[in-house]
Short mmCIF file of C-alpha atoms in Angstrom, two decimals:
data_model
loop_
_atom_site.label_atom_id
_atom_site.label_comp_id
_atom_site.label_asym_id
_atom_site.label_seq_id
_atom_site.Cartn_x
_atom_site.Cartn_y
_atom_site.Cartn_z
CA MET A 1 32.27 81.00 297.42
CA LYS A 2 35.13 78.72 296.29
CA LEU A 3 38.43 80.22 295.14
CA GLY A 4 40.90 77.88 293.22
CA ILE A 5 44.57 78.77 293.57
CA VAL A 6 46.42 77.73 290.26
CA GLY A 7 49.62 78.31 288.58
CA LEU A 8 52.78 76.45 287.29
CA PRO A 9 54.74 74.34 289.75
CA ASN A 10 56.97 76.24 292.34
CA VAL A 11 55.39 79.74 291.86
CA GLY A 12 54.28 80.03 295.52
CA LYS A 13 50.71 78.61 295.38
CA SER A 14 50.89 76.53 298.49
CA THR A 15 52.94 79.04 300.31
CA LEU A 16 50.23 81.59 299.54
CA PHE A 17 47.52 79.13 300.50
CA ASN A 18 49.07 78.37 303.81
CA ALA A 19 49.40 82.12 304.55
CA LEU A 20 45.73 82.80 303.68
CA THR A 21 44.40 79.80 305.57
CA ASN A 22 46.83 79.21 308.31
CA LEU A 23 46.88 75.56 307.32
CA LYS A 24 50.27 73.84 306.98
CA ALA A 25 49.80 72.24 303.59
CA ALA A 26 52.79 70.54 301.98
CA SER A 27 55.01 73.16 300.31
CA ALA A 28 58.34 72.12 298.74
CA ASN A 29 60.73 73.00 295.97
CA TYR A 30 59.63 70.40 293.39
CA PRO A 31 56.75 70.00 290.97
CA PHE A 32 53.55 68.24 291.94
CA CYS A 33 54.18 68.54 295.70
CA THR A 34 50.45 69.06 295.83
CA ILE A 35 48.47 66.28 294.14
CA ASP A 36 45.09 66.23 295.98
CA PRO A 37 43.71 69.70 296.49
CA ASN A 38 44.11 71.23 299.92
CA VAL A 39 41.03 73.06 301.08
CA GLY A 40 40.81 75.81 303.77
CA ILE A 41 37.92 77.94 305.07
CA VAL A 42 38.66 81.54 305.73
CA ASN A 43 36.47 84.11 307.59
CA VAL A 44 35.70 87.23 305.53
CA PRO A 45 36.96 90.22 307.63
CA ASP A 46 34.05 92.69 308.39
CA PRO A 47 34.56 95.34 311.04
CA ARG A 48 30.84 95.98 311.06
CA LEU A 49 30.34 92.61 312.87
CA ASP A 50 32.65 93.82 315.77
CA ALA A 51 30.76 97.07 315.93
CA LEU A 52 27.45 95.36 316.18
CA ALA A 53 28.72 92.84 318.65
CA ALA A 54 29.70 95.75 320.92
CA ILE A 55 25.99 96.84 320.92
CA TYR A 56 24.27 93.39 321.23
CA ASN A 57 26.96 91.27 323.18
CA PRO A 58 25.86 88.25 321.16
CA LYS A 59 26.52 84.67 322.08
CA LYS A 60 27.87 84.14 318.64
CA ILE A 61 29.47 86.08 315.92
CA THR A 62 29.36 84.46 312.42
CA PRO A 63 31.27 86.09 309.59
CA ALA A 64 30.80 85.16 305.95
CA ILE A 65 33.37 82.67 304.67
CA LEU A 66 35.44 81.76 301.65
CA GLU A 67 36.78 78.43 300.67
CA PHE A 68 40.24 78.31 299.17
CA VAL A 69 41.40 75.27 297.17
CA ASP A 70 45.12 74.79 296.50
CA ILE A 71 45.29 73.04 293.19
CA ALA A 72 48.43 71.23 292.04
CA GLY A 73 50.78 72.96 289.49
CA LEU A 74 49.71 72.75 285.94
CA VAL A 75 52.21 72.25 283.11
CA LYS A 76 52.29 72.30 279.34
CA GLY A 77 50.12 69.44 278.04
CA ALA A 78 47.85 69.36 281.08
CA SER A 79 44.84 69.34 278.75
CA LYS A 80 46.20 66.01 277.38
CA GLY A 81 46.93 64.54 280.74
CA GLU A 82 50.56 65.67 281.27
CA GLY A 83 51.49 65.93 284.95
CA LEU A 84 48.11 64.42 285.90
CA GLY A 85 46.59 67.44 284.24
CA ASN A 86 43.16 66.10 283.59
CA LYS A 87 42.61 65.42 287.29
CA PHE A 88 43.78 68.96 288.16
CA LEU A 89 41.64 70.60 285.50
CA SER A 90 38.55 68.88 287.03
CA HIS A 91 39.37 70.53 290.30
CA ILE A 92 39.48 74.04 288.58
CA ARG A 93 35.90 73.23 287.15
CA GLN A 94 34.56 73.29 290.67
CA VAL A 95 35.61 76.78 291.74
CA ASP A 96 33.90 80.18 291.24
CA VAL A 97 37.08 82.34 290.89
CA ILE A 98 40.60 81.35 289.69
CA VAL A 99 43.42 82.90 291.68
CA HIS A 100 46.28 82.53 289.24
CA VAL A 101 49.58 82.82 291.11
CA VAL A 102 52.41 84.16 288.78
CA ARG A 103 55.97 84.22 289.93
CA CYS A 104 57.72 87.67 289.61
CA PHE A 105 60.77 87.20 291.89
CA GLU A 106 64.24 85.78 291.21
CA ASP A 107 65.53 83.07 293.59
CA GLU A 108 68.36 80.66 292.45
CA ASN A 109 67.28 78.25 295.17
CA ILE A 110 63.78 77.78 293.69
CA ILE A 111 63.65 76.10 290.32
CA HIS A 112 61.30 77.21 287.54
CA VAL A 113 59.88 74.53 285.31
CA ASP A 114 60.73 76.61 282.21
CA GLY A 115 64.21 77.82 283.48
CA SER A 116 63.51 81.51 283.63
CA ILE A 117 61.10 84.10 285.10
CA SER A 118 58.66 85.29 282.45
CA PRO A 119 55.20 86.11 284.15
CA VAL A 120 53.21 86.68 280.85
CA ARG A 121 54.66 83.51 279.32
CA ASP A 122 53.70 81.64 282.34
CA ILE A 123 50.11 83.02 282.26
CA GLU A 124 49.77 82.06 278.50
CA THR A 125 50.88 78.57 279.29
CA ILE A 126 48.16 78.04 281.88
CA ASN A 127 45.58 79.87 279.84
CA LEU A 128 46.24 77.83 276.84
CA GLU A 129 45.75 74.53 278.67
CA LEU A 130 42.45 75.76 279.97
CA ILE A 131 41.52 76.79 276.36
CA LEU A 132 42.58 73.47 274.79
CA SER A 133 40.41 71.66 277.49
CA ASP A 134 37.43 74.08 276.68
CA ILE A 135 37.79 73.29 273.00
CA GLU A 136 37.30 69.59 273.58
CA VAL A 137 34.20 70.29 275.72
CA LEU A 138 32.81 72.82 273.34
CA THR A 139 33.23 70.53 270.28
CA ARG A 140 31.25 67.77 272.09
CA ARG A 141 28.41 70.36 272.88
CA ILE A 142 28.33 71.54 269.24
CA ASP A 143 27.98 67.90 267.97
CA LYS A 144 25.10 67.38 270.38
CA ALA A 145 23.44 70.74 269.28
CA GLU A 146 23.89 69.81 265.59
CA LYS A 147 22.07 66.52 266.11
CA LEU A 148 19.27 68.31 267.81
CA ALA A 149 19.12 70.91 265.14
CA LYS A 150 18.21 68.23 262.54
CA GLY A 151 14.96 67.62 264.32
CA ASP A 152 14.33 71.11 265.73
CA LYS A 153 15.62 74.20 263.89
CA LYS A 154 15.48 76.23 267.09
CA TYR A 155 18.83 74.66 267.97
CA GLN A 156 20.54 76.10 264.77
CA SER A 157 21.19 79.52 266.43
CA GLU A 158 22.84 77.68 269.31
CA VAL A 159 25.05 75.89 266.87
CA THR A 160 26.00 79.17 265.21
CA LEU A 161 26.76 80.79 268.53
CA LEU A 162 28.88 77.96 269.84
CA LYS A 163 30.87 77.68 266.52
CA SER A 164 31.60 81.42 266.79
CA LEU A 165 32.85 80.88 270.33
CA LEU A 166 34.89 77.78 269.12
CA SER A 167 36.67 80.00 266.52
CA HIS A 168 37.40 82.46 269.39
CA LEU A 169 39.04 79.76 271.39
CA GLU A 170 40.95 78.33 268.50
CA GLU A 171 42.58 81.76 268.09
CA GLY A 172 43.99 81.24 271.55
CA GLN A 173 41.60 83.58 273.32
CA SER A 174 39.88 82.75 276.57
CA ALA A 175 36.05 82.40 276.65
CA ARG A 176 35.83 85.27 279.21
CA THR A 177 36.99 87.64 276.46
CA PHE A 178 34.07 86.52 274.08
CA THR A 179 31.23 88.94 273.94
CA ALA A 180 27.82 87.19 273.85
CA PRO A 181 25.38 89.10 271.51
CA THR A 182 22.36 88.66 273.86
CA ASP A 183 21.46 87.70 277.39
CA GLU A 184 20.09 84.38 276.06
CA ALA A 185 23.34 83.72 274.29
CA ALA A 186 25.27 84.43 277.54
CA GLU A 187 23.06 81.88 279.33
CA ILE A 188 23.73 79.26 276.67
CA ILE A 189 27.45 79.83 276.95
CA GLU A 190 27.33 79.73 280.72
CA SER A 191 25.65 76.32 280.51
CA VAL A 192 28.77 74.87 278.81
CA GLU A 193 30.76 75.61 281.98
CA LEU A 194 34.02 76.43 280.29
CA LEU A 195 37.16 76.80 282.35
CA SER A 196 38.51 79.82 280.59
CA SER A 197 35.14 81.67 281.14
CA LYS A 198 35.81 81.82 284.88
CA PRO A 199 36.78 85.19 286.36
CA VAL A 200 40.52 85.35 287.10
CA ILE A 201 42.63 87.38 289.62
CA TYR A 202 46.29 87.25 288.81
CA ALA A 203 48.32 87.11 291.98
CA ALA A 204 51.66 88.62 291.13
CA ASN A 205 53.95 86.93 293.62
CA MET A 206 56.59 89.59 294.38
CA SER A 207 59.69 89.69 296.55
CA ASP A 208 59.78 91.60 299.89
CA ALA A 209 61.77 94.30 298.22
CA ASP A 210 59.38 94.67 295.28
CA MET A 211 56.42 95.13 297.65
CA SER A 212 58.17 97.86 299.60
CA GLY A 213 59.17 99.67 296.37
CA ALA A 214 57.31 101.40 293.55
CA LEU A 215 55.34 98.77 291.69
CA ASP A 216 54.80 101.03 288.61
CA GLY A 217 58.51 100.73 287.91
CA ASN A 218 58.57 96.95 288.16
CA GLU A 219 58.62 95.61 284.49
CA ARG A 220 57.19 92.10 285.39
CA TYR A 221 54.33 93.61 287.25
CA LYS A 222 53.61 96.15 284.55
CA ALA A 223 53.48 93.29 281.98
CA ILE A 224 50.99 91.33 284.03
CA SER A 225 48.91 94.39 284.63
CA GLN A 226 48.70 95.12 280.94
CA PHE A 227 47.76 91.51 280.21
CA ALA A 228 45.05 91.54 282.80
CA LYS A 229 43.76 94.85 281.64
CA GLU A 230 43.43 93.64 277.96
CA GLU A 231 41.27 90.65 279.00
CA GLY A 232 39.27 92.54 281.66
CA SER A 233 40.81 90.71 284.67
CA ASP A 234 42.31 91.94 287.92
CA VAL A 235 45.79 91.81 289.20
CA LEU A 236 46.85 91.69 292.84
CA PRO A 237 50.48 92.42 293.91
CA ILE A 238 51.27 90.11 296.73
CA CYS A 239 54.26 88.57 298.53
CA ALA A 240 53.52 85.00 299.61
CA SER A 241 56.53 84.85 302.05
CA LEU A 242 55.41 88.13 303.55
CA GLU A 243 51.83 86.96 303.99
CA SER A 244 53.22 83.90 305.71
CA GLU A 245 54.83 86.29 308.33
CA ILE A 246 51.64 88.28 308.74
CA SER A 247 49.51 85.17 309.26
CA GLU A 248 51.53 84.36 312.35
CA LEU A 249 50.84 87.73 314.10
CA THR A 250 48.16 88.87 316.47
CA ASN A 251 45.66 91.43 315.18
CA GLU A 252 47.58 94.30 316.87
CA GLU A 253 50.98 93.09 315.59
CA LYS A 254 49.46 92.74 312.19
CA GLU A 255 48.25 96.40 312.10
CA MET A 256 51.76 97.61 313.23
CA PHE A 257 53.52 95.39 310.73
CA LEU A 258 51.40 96.59 307.81
CA SER A 259 51.69 100.21 308.82
CA GLU A 260 55.55 99.85 308.79
CA LEU A 261 55.28 98.43 305.29
CA GLY A 262 53.02 101.34 304.21
CA LEU A 263 50.06 98.83 303.52
CA GLU A 264 46.52 99.44 304.69
CA GLN A 265 45.43 95.70 304.29
CA SER A 266 46.93 92.29 304.17
CA GLY A 267 47.00 90.39 300.99
CA LEU A 268 44.19 88.19 302.09
CA ASP A 269 41.88 91.33 302.80
CA ARG A 270 42.73 92.73 299.42
CA LEU A 271 42.14 89.41 297.71
CA ILE A 272 38.67 89.03 299.30
CA THR A 273 37.77 92.59 298.24
CA LEU A 274 38.68 91.76 294.65
CA CYS A 275 36.79 88.61 294.75
CA TYR A 276 33.59 90.23 295.97
CA SER A 277 33.88 92.89 293.42
CA ARG A 278 34.65 90.47 290.52
CA LEU A 279 31.67 88.25 291.42
CA GLY A 280 29.35 91.11 292.18
CA LEU A 281 28.84 90.08 295.85
CA ILE A 282 27.57 92.13 298.89
CA SER A 283 26.81 91.32 302.48
CA TYR A 284 23.72 92.06 304.56
CA LEU A 285 23.68 91.64 308.36
CA THR A 286 21.42 90.27 311.01
CA ALA A 287 22.05 91.31 314.63
CA GLY A 288 20.61 90.33 318.02
CA GLU A 289 21.66 88.70 321.29
CA PRO A 290 21.75 85.20 319.98
CA GLU A 291 23.96 85.97 317.00
CA VAL A 292 25.53 88.75 314.82
CA ARG A 293 26.02 87.37 311.39
CA ALA A 294 27.01 88.43 307.74
CA TRP A 295 25.20 86.82 304.89
CA THR A 296 26.70 86.88 301.39
CA ILE A 297 24.40 87.56 298.42
CA THR A 298 24.71 88.69 294.80
CA ALA A 299 24.28 92.42 294.29
CA GLY A 300 20.69 92.96 292.86
CA THR A 301 19.11 90.26 295.03
CA LYS A 302 15.66 91.07 296.14
CA ALA A 303 14.49 90.77 299.83
CA PRO A 304 12.65 87.40 299.67
CA GLN A 305 15.58 85.65 298.03
CA ALA A 306 17.95 87.12 300.54
CA ALA A 307 15.69 85.80 303.25
CA GLY A 308 15.95 82.49 301.66
CA LYS A 309 19.68 82.42 302.47
CA ILE A 310 18.70 82.16 306.13
CA HIS A 311 15.94 79.49 305.58
CA SER A 312 13.77 78.42 302.74
CA ASP A 313 10.68 79.10 305.00
CA PHE A 314 11.69 82.83 305.21
CA GLU A 315 11.51 83.18 301.34
CA ARG A 316 8.40 81.04 301.00
CA GLY A 317 6.37 82.91 303.67
CA PHE A 318 7.99 86.34 303.23
CA ILE A 319 5.82 89.19 304.43
CA ARG A 320 8.23 92.22 304.64
CA ALA A 321 11.76 93.18 305.63
CA GLU A 322 12.48 95.74 308.31
CA VAL A 323 15.67 97.40 307.14
CA VAL A 324 18.08 99.93 308.52
CA SER A 325 21.55 100.78 307.08
CA PHE A 326 24.61 99.94 309.22
CA ASP A 327 25.65 103.60 309.44
CA THR A 328 22.16 104.66 310.55
CA LEU A 329 22.01 101.89 313.30
CA MET A 330 25.36 103.01 314.69
CA GLN A 331 24.25 106.55 314.81
CA CYS A 332 21.02 105.51 316.75
CA GLY A 333 22.66 102.96 318.93
CA SER A 334 20.41 100.06 318.36
CA PHE A 335 17.67 98.58 315.94
CA ALA A 336 15.03 99.53 318.59
CA ALA A 337 16.33 103.13 318.91
CA ALA A 338 16.37 103.46 315.15
CA LYS A 339 12.82 102.17 314.91
CA GLU A 340 11.67 104.75 317.55
CA LYS A 341 13.14 107.47 315.39
CA GLY A 342 11.41 106.22 312.30
CA MET A 343 14.68 105.23 310.69
CA VAL A 344 13.69 101.61 310.11
CA ARG A 345 12.07 101.05 306.72
CA SER A 346 9.47 98.42 305.90
CA GLU A 347 10.27 97.00 302.50
CA GLY A 348 8.30 94.52 300.33
CA LYS A 349 9.04 91.78 297.94
CA GLU A 350 10.59 94.09 295.21
CA TYR A 351 13.16 95.74 297.57
CA VAL A 352 16.70 95.17 296.21
CA MET A 353 19.13 94.56 299.16
CA GLN A 354 22.05 96.90 299.68
CA ASP A 355 25.48 96.23 301.15
CA GLY A 356 25.43 96.78 304.95
CA ASP A 357 21.68 96.52 305.28
CA ILE A 358 20.69 95.31 308.74
CA VAL A 359 17.54 93.30 308.38
CA LEU A 360 14.83 91.72 310.36
CA PHE A 361 12.62 89.50 308.16
CA ARG A 362 8.90 88.99 308.83
CA PHE A 363 7.36 85.84 307.51
CA ASN A 364 4.44 83.44 307.93
CA VAL A 365 4.44 79.75 306.86
#
């Protein structure tokens, strides 16, 4: 899963990226400090892996991973090429989720490209550039569909659908707020690959003081939350500078530090949870002496397709899946013990995988 970190220049994108990935990407107080996107791989925290490792003493522990992409600051006119905008927009096209960093803090030493702090205005600036880019892409797709419709009337319904979506965009609304009338229509819209249809998490970059205070009384945060609610997106309060401090700590120091701040999780952990939820992702686990590993799949995935994540032969030659839940295995002490107690289920091709399933796939090729 690839997450793109976007926002206006100097809102804290690269600072947050550095904190999340522990990479020291360039971060400075001027626009376009980041030109080529920085990429960082982050392990998905999963305490279940540590618990399984304590049982199996594996040679290797492999968590699920996320890929963060730090995309340069967008500005007004990006869809027309301003600030190298076309190049940056192409980077956004490659990500699964947009993490839109919005500055909520005052700091006279850090310039703002528009001269003042106004989170919703900043969100609308970026969203408009994505929408304008989408209008160009969608117009070309409509032209193509209209030509096809002259020879085959079945394309007329596609033209009608896409023109309705175009009107929606021209009203300044993101594609993700457009309701497709049918599943088939949704598939057509998805095939256009519009930037403004991508799921968004608004990362409200707060000051240290804001994070330790009552967020429901913070007018800027409230404004972002209302905006996100109206378009069905998520908002994450976070302090990039605080996350930078946390990233330098050991696990033990991190727990103490978060406890002192009254936080249960770091910003990274909360962001990952939101991303999994927004994309409808879950993890199943495999465990043994060679390796304990987490595998990320989409909720609703059936056993053969989940097996295919490990190797295509597993899916092609799927026979059955021997499954036990994580909680049940921990109660029994091992997979073998769970099997002796009749707690391991034998599931077939129609079994829908559940988060935390520990699986042994049987196959024959």
